[in-house]
Short mmCIF file of C-alpha atoms and ligand atoms in Angstrom, two decimals:
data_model
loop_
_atom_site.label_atom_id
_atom_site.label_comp_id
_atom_site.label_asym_id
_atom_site.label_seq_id
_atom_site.Cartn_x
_atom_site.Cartn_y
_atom_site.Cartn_z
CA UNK U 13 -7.10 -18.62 52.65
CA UNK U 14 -5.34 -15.71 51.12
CA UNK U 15 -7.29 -12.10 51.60
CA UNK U 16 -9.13 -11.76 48.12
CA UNK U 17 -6.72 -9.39 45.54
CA UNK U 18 -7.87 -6.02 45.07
CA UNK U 19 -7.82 -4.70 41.07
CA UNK U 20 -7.52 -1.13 39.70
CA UNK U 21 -8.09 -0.07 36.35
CA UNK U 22 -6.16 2.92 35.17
CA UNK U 23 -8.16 3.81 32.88
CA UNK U 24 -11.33 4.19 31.49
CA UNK U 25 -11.56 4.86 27.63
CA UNK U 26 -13.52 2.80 25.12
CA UNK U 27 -11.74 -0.60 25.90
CA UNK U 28 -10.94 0.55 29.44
CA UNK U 29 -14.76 0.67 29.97
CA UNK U 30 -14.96 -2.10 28.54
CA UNK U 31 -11.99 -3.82 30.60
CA UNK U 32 -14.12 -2.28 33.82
CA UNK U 33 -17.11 -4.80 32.60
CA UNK U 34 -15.05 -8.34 32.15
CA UNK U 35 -13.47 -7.57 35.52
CA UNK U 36 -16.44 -6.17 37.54
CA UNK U 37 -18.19 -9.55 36.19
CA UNK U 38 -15.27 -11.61 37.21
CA UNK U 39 -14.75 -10.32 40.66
CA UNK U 40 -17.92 -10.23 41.87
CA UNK U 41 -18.11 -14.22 40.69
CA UNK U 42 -14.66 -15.31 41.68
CA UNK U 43 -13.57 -15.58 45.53
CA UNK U 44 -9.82 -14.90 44.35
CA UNK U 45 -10.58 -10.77 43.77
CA UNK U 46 -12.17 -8.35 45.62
CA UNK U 47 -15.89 -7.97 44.22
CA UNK U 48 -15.30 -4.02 44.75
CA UNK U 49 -13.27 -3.05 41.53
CA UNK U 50 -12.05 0.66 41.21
CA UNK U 51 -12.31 2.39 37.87
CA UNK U 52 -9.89 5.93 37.98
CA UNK U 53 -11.59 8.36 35.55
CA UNK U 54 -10.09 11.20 34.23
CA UNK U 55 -12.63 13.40 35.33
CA UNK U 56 -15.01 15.06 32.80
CA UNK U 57 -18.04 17.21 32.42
CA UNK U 58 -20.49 15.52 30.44
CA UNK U 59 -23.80 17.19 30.02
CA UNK U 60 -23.15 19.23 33.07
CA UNK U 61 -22.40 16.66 34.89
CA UNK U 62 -19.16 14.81 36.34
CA UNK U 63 -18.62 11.58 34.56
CA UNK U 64 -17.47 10.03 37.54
CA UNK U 65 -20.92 10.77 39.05
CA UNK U 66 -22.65 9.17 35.57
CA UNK U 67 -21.51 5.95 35.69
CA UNK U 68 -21.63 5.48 39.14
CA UNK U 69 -25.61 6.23 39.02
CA UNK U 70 -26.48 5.07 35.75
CA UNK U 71 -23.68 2.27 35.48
CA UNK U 72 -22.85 3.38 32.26
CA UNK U 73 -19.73 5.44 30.78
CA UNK U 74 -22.33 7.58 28.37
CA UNK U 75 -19.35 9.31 26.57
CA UNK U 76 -16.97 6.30 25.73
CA UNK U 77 -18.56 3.08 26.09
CA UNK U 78 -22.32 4.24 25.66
CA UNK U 79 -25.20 2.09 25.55
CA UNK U 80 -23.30 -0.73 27.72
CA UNK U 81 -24.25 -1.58 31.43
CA UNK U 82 -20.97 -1.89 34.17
CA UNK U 83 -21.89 -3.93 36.48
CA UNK U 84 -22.49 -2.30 40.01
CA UNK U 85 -19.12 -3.27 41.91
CA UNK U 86 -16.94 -1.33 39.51
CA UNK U 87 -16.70 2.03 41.00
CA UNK U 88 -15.37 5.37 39.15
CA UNK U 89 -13.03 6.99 41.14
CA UNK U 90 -11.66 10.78 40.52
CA UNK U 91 -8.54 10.73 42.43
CA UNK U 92 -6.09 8.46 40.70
CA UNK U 93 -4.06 7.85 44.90
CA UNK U 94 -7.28 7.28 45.32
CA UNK U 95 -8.52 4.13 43.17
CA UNK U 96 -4.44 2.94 43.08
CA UNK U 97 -3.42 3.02 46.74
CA UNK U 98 -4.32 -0.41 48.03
CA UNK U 99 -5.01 -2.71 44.82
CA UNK U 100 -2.68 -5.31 44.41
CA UNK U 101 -3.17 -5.65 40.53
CA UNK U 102 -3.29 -2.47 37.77
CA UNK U 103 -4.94 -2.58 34.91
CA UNK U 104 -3.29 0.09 32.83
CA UNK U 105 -5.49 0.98 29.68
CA UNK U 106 -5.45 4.44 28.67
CA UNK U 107 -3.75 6.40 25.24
CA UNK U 108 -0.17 5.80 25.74
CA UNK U 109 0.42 9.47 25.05
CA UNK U 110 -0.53 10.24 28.91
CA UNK U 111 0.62 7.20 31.00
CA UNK U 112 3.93 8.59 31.55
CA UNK U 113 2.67 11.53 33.70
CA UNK U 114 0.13 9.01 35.22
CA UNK U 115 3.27 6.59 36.33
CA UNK U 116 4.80 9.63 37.38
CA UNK U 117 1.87 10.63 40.19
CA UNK U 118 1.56 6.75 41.02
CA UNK U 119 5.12 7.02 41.82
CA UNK U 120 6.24 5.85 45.14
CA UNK U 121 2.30 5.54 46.20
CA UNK U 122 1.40 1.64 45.06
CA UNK U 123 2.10 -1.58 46.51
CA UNK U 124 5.17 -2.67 46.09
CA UNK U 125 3.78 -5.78 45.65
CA UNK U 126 1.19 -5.40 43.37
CA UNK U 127 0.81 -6.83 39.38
CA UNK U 128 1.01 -4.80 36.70
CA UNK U 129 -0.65 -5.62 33.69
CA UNK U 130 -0.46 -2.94 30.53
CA UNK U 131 -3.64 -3.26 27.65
CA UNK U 132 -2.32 -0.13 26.17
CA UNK U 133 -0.92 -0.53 22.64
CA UNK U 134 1.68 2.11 21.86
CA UNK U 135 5.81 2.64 22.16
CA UNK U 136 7.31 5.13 23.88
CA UNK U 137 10.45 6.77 22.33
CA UNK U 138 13.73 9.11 23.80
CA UNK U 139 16.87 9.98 22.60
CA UNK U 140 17.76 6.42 23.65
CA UNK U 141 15.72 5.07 21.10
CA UNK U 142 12.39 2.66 21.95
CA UNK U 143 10.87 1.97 25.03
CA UNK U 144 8.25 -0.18 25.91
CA UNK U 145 5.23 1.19 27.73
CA UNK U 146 5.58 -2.02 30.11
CA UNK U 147 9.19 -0.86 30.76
CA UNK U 148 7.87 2.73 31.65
CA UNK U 149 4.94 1.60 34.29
CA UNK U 150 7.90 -0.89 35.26
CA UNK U 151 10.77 1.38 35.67
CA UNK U 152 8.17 4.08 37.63
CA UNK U 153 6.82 2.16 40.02
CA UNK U 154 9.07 -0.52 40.47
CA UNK U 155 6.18 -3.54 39.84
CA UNK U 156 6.35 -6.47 37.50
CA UNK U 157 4.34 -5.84 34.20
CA UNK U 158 2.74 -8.29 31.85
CA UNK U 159 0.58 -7.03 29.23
CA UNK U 160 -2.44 -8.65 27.38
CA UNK U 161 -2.93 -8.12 23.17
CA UNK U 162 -5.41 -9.04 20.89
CA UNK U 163 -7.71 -8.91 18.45
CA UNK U 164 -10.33 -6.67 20.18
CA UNK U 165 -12.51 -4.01 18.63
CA UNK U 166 -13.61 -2.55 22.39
CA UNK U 167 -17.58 -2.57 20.62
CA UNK U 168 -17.80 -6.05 19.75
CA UNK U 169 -15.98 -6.94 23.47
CA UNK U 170 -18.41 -5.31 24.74
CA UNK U 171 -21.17 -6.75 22.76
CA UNK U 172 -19.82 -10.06 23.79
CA UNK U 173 -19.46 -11.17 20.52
CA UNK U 174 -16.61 -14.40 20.44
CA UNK U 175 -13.02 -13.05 20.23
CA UNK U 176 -9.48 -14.00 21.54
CA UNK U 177 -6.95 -12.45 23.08
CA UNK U 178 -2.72 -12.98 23.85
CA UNK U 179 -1.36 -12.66 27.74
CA UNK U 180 2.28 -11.46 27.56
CA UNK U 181 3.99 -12.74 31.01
CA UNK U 182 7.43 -13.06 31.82
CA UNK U 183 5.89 -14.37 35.16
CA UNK U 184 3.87 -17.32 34.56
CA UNK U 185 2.40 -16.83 38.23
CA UNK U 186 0.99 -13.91 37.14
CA UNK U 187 -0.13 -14.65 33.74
CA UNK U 188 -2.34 -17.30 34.93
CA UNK U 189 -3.57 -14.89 37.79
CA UNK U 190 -4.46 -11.97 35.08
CA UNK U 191 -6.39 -15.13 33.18
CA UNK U 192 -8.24 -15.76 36.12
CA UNK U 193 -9.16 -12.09 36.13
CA UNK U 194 -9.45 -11.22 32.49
CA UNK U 195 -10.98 -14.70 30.71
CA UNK U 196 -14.74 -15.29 29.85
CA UNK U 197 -16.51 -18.07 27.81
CA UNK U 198 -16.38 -14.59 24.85
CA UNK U 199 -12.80 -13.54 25.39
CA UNK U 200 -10.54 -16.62 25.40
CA UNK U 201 -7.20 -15.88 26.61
CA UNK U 202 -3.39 -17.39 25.82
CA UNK U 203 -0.64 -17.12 28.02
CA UNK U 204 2.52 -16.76 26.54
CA UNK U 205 5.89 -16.06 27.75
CA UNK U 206 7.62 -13.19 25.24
CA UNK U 207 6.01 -10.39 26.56
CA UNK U 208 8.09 -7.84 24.75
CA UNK U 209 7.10 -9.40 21.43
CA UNK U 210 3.15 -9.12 21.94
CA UNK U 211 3.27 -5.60 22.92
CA UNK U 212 5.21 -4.47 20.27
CA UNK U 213 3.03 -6.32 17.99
CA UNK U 214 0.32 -4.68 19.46
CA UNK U 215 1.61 -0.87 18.81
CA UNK U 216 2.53 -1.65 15.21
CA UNK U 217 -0.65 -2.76 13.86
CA UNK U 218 -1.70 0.58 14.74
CA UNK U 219 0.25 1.91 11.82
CA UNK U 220 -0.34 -0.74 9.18
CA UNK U 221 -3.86 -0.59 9.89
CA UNK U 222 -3.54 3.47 8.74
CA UNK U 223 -1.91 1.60 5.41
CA UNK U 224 -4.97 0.01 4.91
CA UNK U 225 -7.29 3.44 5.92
CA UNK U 226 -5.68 5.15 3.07
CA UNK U 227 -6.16 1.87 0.56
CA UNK U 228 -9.73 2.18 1.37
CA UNK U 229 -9.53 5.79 0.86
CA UNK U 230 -8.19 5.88 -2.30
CA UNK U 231 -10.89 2.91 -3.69
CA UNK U 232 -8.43 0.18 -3.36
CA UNK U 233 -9.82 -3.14 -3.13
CA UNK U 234 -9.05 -6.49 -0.95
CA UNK U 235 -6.22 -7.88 -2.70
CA UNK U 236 -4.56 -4.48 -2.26
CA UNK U 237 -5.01 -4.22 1.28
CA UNK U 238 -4.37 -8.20 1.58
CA UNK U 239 -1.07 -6.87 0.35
CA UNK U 240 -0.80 -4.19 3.15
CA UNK U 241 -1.67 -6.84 5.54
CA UNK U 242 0.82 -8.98 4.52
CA UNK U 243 4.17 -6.34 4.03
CA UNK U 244 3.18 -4.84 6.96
CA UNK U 245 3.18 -7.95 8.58
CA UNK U 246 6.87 -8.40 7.32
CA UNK U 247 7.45 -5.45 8.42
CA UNK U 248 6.25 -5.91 12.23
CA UNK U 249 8.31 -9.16 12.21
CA UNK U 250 11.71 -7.75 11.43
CA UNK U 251 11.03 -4.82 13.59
CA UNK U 252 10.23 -7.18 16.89
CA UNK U 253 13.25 -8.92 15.90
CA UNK U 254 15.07 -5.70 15.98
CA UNK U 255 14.14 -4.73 19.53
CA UNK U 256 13.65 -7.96 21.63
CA UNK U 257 15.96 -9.68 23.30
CA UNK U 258 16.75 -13.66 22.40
CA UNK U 259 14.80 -15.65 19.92
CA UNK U 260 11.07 -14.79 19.15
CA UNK U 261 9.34 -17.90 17.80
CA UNK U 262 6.94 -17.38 14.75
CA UNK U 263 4.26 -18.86 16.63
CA UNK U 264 3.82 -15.23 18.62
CA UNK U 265 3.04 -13.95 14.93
CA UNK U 266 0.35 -16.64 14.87
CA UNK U 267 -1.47 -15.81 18.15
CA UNK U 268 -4.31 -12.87 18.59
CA UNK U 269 -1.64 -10.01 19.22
CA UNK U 270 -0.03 -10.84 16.15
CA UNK U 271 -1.67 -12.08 12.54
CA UNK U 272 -5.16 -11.28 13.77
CA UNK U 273 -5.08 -7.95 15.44
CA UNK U 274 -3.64 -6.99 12.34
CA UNK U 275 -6.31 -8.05 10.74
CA UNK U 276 -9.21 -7.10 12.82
CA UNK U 277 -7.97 -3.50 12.66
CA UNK U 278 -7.38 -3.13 9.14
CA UNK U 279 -11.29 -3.78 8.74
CA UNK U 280 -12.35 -2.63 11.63
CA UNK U 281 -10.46 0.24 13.67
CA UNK U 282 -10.66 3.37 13.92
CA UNK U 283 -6.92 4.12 12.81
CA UNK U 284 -8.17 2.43 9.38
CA UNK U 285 -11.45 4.72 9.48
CA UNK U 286 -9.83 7.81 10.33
CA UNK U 287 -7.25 7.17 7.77
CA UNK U 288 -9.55 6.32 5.10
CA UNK U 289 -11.78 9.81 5.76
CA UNK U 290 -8.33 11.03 5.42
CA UNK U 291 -6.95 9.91 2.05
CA UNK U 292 -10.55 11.29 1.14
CA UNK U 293 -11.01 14.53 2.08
CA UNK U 294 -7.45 16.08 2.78
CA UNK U 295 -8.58 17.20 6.34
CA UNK U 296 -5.85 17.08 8.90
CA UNK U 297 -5.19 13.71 11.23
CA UNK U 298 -5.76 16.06 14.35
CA UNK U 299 -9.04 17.79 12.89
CA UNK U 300 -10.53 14.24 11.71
CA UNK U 301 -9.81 12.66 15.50
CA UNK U 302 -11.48 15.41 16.79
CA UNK U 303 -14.52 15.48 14.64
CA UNK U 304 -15.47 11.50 14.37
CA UNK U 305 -13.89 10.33 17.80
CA UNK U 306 -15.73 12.26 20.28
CA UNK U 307 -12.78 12.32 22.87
CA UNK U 308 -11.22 9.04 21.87
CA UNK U 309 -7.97 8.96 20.80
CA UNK U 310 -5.98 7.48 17.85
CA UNK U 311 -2.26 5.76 18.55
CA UNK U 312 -1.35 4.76 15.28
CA UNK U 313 0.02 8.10 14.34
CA UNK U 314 1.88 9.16 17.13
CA UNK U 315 2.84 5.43 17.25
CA UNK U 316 4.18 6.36 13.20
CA UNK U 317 6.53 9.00 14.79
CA UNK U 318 7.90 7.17 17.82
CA UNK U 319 8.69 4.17 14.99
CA UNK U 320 10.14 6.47 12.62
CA UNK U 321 12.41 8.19 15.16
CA UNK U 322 13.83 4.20 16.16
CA UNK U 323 14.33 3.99 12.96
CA UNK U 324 16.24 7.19 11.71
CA UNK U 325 18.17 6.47 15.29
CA UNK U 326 19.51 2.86 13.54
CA UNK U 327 19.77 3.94 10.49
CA UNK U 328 17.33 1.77 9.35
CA UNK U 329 14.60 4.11 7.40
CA UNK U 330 14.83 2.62 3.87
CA UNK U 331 14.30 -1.32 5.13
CA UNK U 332 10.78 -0.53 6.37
CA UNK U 333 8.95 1.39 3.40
CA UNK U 334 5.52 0.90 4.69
CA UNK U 335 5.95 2.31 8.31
CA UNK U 336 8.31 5.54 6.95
CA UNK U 337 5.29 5.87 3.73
CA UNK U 338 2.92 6.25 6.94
CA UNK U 339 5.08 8.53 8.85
CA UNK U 340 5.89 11.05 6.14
CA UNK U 341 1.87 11.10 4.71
CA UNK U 342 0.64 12.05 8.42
CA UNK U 343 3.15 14.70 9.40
CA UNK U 344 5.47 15.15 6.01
CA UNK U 345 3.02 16.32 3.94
CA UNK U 346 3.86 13.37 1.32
CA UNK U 347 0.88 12.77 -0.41
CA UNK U 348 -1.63 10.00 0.12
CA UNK U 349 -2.03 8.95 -3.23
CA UNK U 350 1.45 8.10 -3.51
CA UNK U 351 1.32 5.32 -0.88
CA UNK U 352 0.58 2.29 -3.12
CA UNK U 353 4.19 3.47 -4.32
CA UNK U 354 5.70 2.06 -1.04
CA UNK U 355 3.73 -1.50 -1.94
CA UNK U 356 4.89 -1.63 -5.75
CA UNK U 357 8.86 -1.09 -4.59
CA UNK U 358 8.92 -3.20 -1.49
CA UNK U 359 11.83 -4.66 -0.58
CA UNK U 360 9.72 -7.72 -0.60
CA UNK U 361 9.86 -7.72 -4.36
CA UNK U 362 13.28 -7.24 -5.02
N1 NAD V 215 -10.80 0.95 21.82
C1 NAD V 215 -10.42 -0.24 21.38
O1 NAD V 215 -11.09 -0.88 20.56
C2 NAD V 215 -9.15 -0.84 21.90
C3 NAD V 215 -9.01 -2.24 21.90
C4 NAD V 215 -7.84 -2.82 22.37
C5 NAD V 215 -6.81 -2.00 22.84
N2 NAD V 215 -6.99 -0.66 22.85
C6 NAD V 215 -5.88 0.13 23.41
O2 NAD V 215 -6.21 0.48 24.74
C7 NAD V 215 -5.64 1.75 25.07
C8 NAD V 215 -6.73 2.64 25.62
O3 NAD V 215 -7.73 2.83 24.63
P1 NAD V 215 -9.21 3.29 24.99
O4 NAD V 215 -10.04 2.90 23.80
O5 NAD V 215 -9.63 2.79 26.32
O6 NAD V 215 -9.06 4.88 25.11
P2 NAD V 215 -9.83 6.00 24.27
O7 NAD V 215 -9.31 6.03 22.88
O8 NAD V 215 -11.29 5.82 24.45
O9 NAD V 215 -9.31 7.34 24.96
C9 NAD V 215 -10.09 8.15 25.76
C10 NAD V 215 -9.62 8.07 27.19
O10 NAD V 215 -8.48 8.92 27.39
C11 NAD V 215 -8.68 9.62 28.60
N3 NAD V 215 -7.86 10.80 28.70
C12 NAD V 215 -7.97 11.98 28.04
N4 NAD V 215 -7.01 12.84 28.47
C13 NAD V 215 -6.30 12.19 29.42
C14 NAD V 215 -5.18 12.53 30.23
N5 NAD V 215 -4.59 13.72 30.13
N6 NAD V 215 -4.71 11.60 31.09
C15 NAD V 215 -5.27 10.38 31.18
N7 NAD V 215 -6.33 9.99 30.45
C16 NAD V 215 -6.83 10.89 29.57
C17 NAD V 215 -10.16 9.93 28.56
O11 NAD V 215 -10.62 10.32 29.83
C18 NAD V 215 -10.71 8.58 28.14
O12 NAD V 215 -10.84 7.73 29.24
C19 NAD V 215 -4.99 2.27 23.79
O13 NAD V 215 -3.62 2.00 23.83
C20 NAD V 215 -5.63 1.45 22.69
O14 NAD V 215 -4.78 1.26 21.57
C21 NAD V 215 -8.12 -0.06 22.42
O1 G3P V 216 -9.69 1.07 16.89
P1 G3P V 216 -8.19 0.91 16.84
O2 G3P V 216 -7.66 1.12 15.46
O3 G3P V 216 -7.51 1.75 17.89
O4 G3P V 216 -7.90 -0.61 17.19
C1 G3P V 216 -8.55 -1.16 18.31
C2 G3P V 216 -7.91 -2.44 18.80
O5 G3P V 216 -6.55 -2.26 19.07
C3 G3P V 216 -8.17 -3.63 17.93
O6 G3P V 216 -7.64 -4.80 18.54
#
């Protein structure tokens, strides 16, 4: 029988934590994976004491995931060589603002032969234009990388509460490996082969869902944030189009990472809930993140710039009104209330 397969999570946010619970529960049921599962932390004082130290007494990450149990086997680790070296499949799940500097210390220190598997929803961007995150952890460290989407509020995951979720894998092997790993009777999992589409998918939402914050903000009701679901939805389909290679079938559009994680964070996120406080008290993107998130962090507007720059790059500003309205309110000083403007004269219409 083949040696049981050793996981890592990189990462151990909100939904990394919450990651760290499905997977300690899985492993220590499942002969396939090692029942020891290392957590890295990004080391923190909490309290006075190391976080680290907190959830491996009390089984609990009190500043991100609080008032949830980990189960015993998954271990926080400090040292990032440390938790990485021998595990033949990485969980990546962090902000996607710091996982190039965490490739770059992995680099040259992993398995060869170990999976790669990316939760994090975000786009990186260059003077080249877009780049996936996949294609970053990929391109480091020289692994394969499939990446799992969905409709998944890290609170109700953790709650257990019924929701689904998209596998992105190239590498069927592996996709049906990372559902071994990653599926419970709560969190029902799809494989599907267009990897590329489901992660982009799942770093757009990010900035719709900040079309719907404002919406709420400004005492909008459904319908009008039906309609921001629905153009912004337009919007993410051209734009996959745009950047992945070969034919992407509407059914990805239909599966968690698509149609409904667009939906579950335009009610339920915190990019809507940040943008909402937002559109209603003026206060700055940065200011409100640090006030309301307690050390979480928001993609959607970073996400805004990275799809702005693509954009400006092809030329291609005025054919996606919604995602440039989002851009210039966060960081162009464009004001809020004028954002129902980029609904009323959507191309959509014409
Ligand atoms: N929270 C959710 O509901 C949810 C659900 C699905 C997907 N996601 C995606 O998963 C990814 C991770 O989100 P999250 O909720 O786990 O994170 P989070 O928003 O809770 O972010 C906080 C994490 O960032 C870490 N951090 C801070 N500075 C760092 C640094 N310099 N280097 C490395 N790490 C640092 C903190 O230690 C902490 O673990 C994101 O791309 C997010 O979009 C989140
Ligand atoms: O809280 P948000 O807005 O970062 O969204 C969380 C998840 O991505 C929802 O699937």
């Amino acid at each position: 029988m083949a040696p049981p397969l050793k996981v890592c999570i990189v990462g151990s946010g909100n939904w990394g934590s919450v990651i760290g619970k499905i997977i300690g529960e899985n492993a220590a049921e499942n002969k396939m994976f090692d029942s020891t599962v290392y957590m890295w932390v990004f080391e923190e004082l909490v309290n006075g004491r190391k976080l680290t130290e907190i959830i491996n007494t009390e089984h609990e990450n009190v500043k991100y995931l609080p008032g949830c149990k980990l189960p015993a086997n998954v271990v926080a680790v400090p040292g990032l060589l440390d938790a990485a070296r021998d595990a033949d499949i990485l969980v990546f799940v962090m902000p996607h603002q710091f996982i190039r500097e965490t490739c770059d210390e992995l680099k040259g220190q992993i398995k060869l032969s170990s999976i790669g598997v990316s939760l994090i929803k975000g786009i990186e961007v260059g003077s080249y234009g877009l780049k996936l995150i996949s294609d970053v952890i990929r391109e480091t460290l020289g692994i394969e990388v499939s990446v799992l989407m969905g409709a998944n509020l890290a609170n109700e995951v953790a709650a257990e509460k019924f929701c689904e979720s998209t596998i992105g894998a190239a590498n069927i092997e592996h996709g049906k490996i990372l559902k071994e790993l990653l599926q419970t009777r709560n969190f029902r999992l799809r494989v599907v082969e267009e990897a590329d589409a489901v992660e982009i998918c799942g770093a757009l939402k990010n900035v719709v869902a900040m079309g719907a914050g404002f919406c709420d903000g400004l005492g909008y009701g459904d319908n009008t944030k039906a309609a921001v679901i629905r153009l912004g939805l337009m919007e993410m389909i051209a734009f996959v189009r745009l950047h992945c290679e070969g034919l992407v079938p509407d059914s990805i559009f239909l599966e968690s990472c698509g149609v409904a994680d667009l939906i579950a964070t335009c009610y339920g996120g915190r990019n809507r809930k940040i943008a909402e406080v937002f559109a209603k008290t003026g206060k700055s993107i940065k200011q409100l993140e640090e006030e309301m998130l307690n050390g979480q962090k928001l993609q959607g507007p970073q996400t805004a710039i990275e799809i702005n720059h693509t954009l400006k790059l092809q030329n291609l500003v005025n054919k996606f009104p919604l995602f440039t309205a989002v851009y210039q309110i966060c960081y162009e000083c464009k004001p809020v209330s004028e954002f129902v403007k980029c609904l009323q004269d959507h191309p959509e219409h014409k």
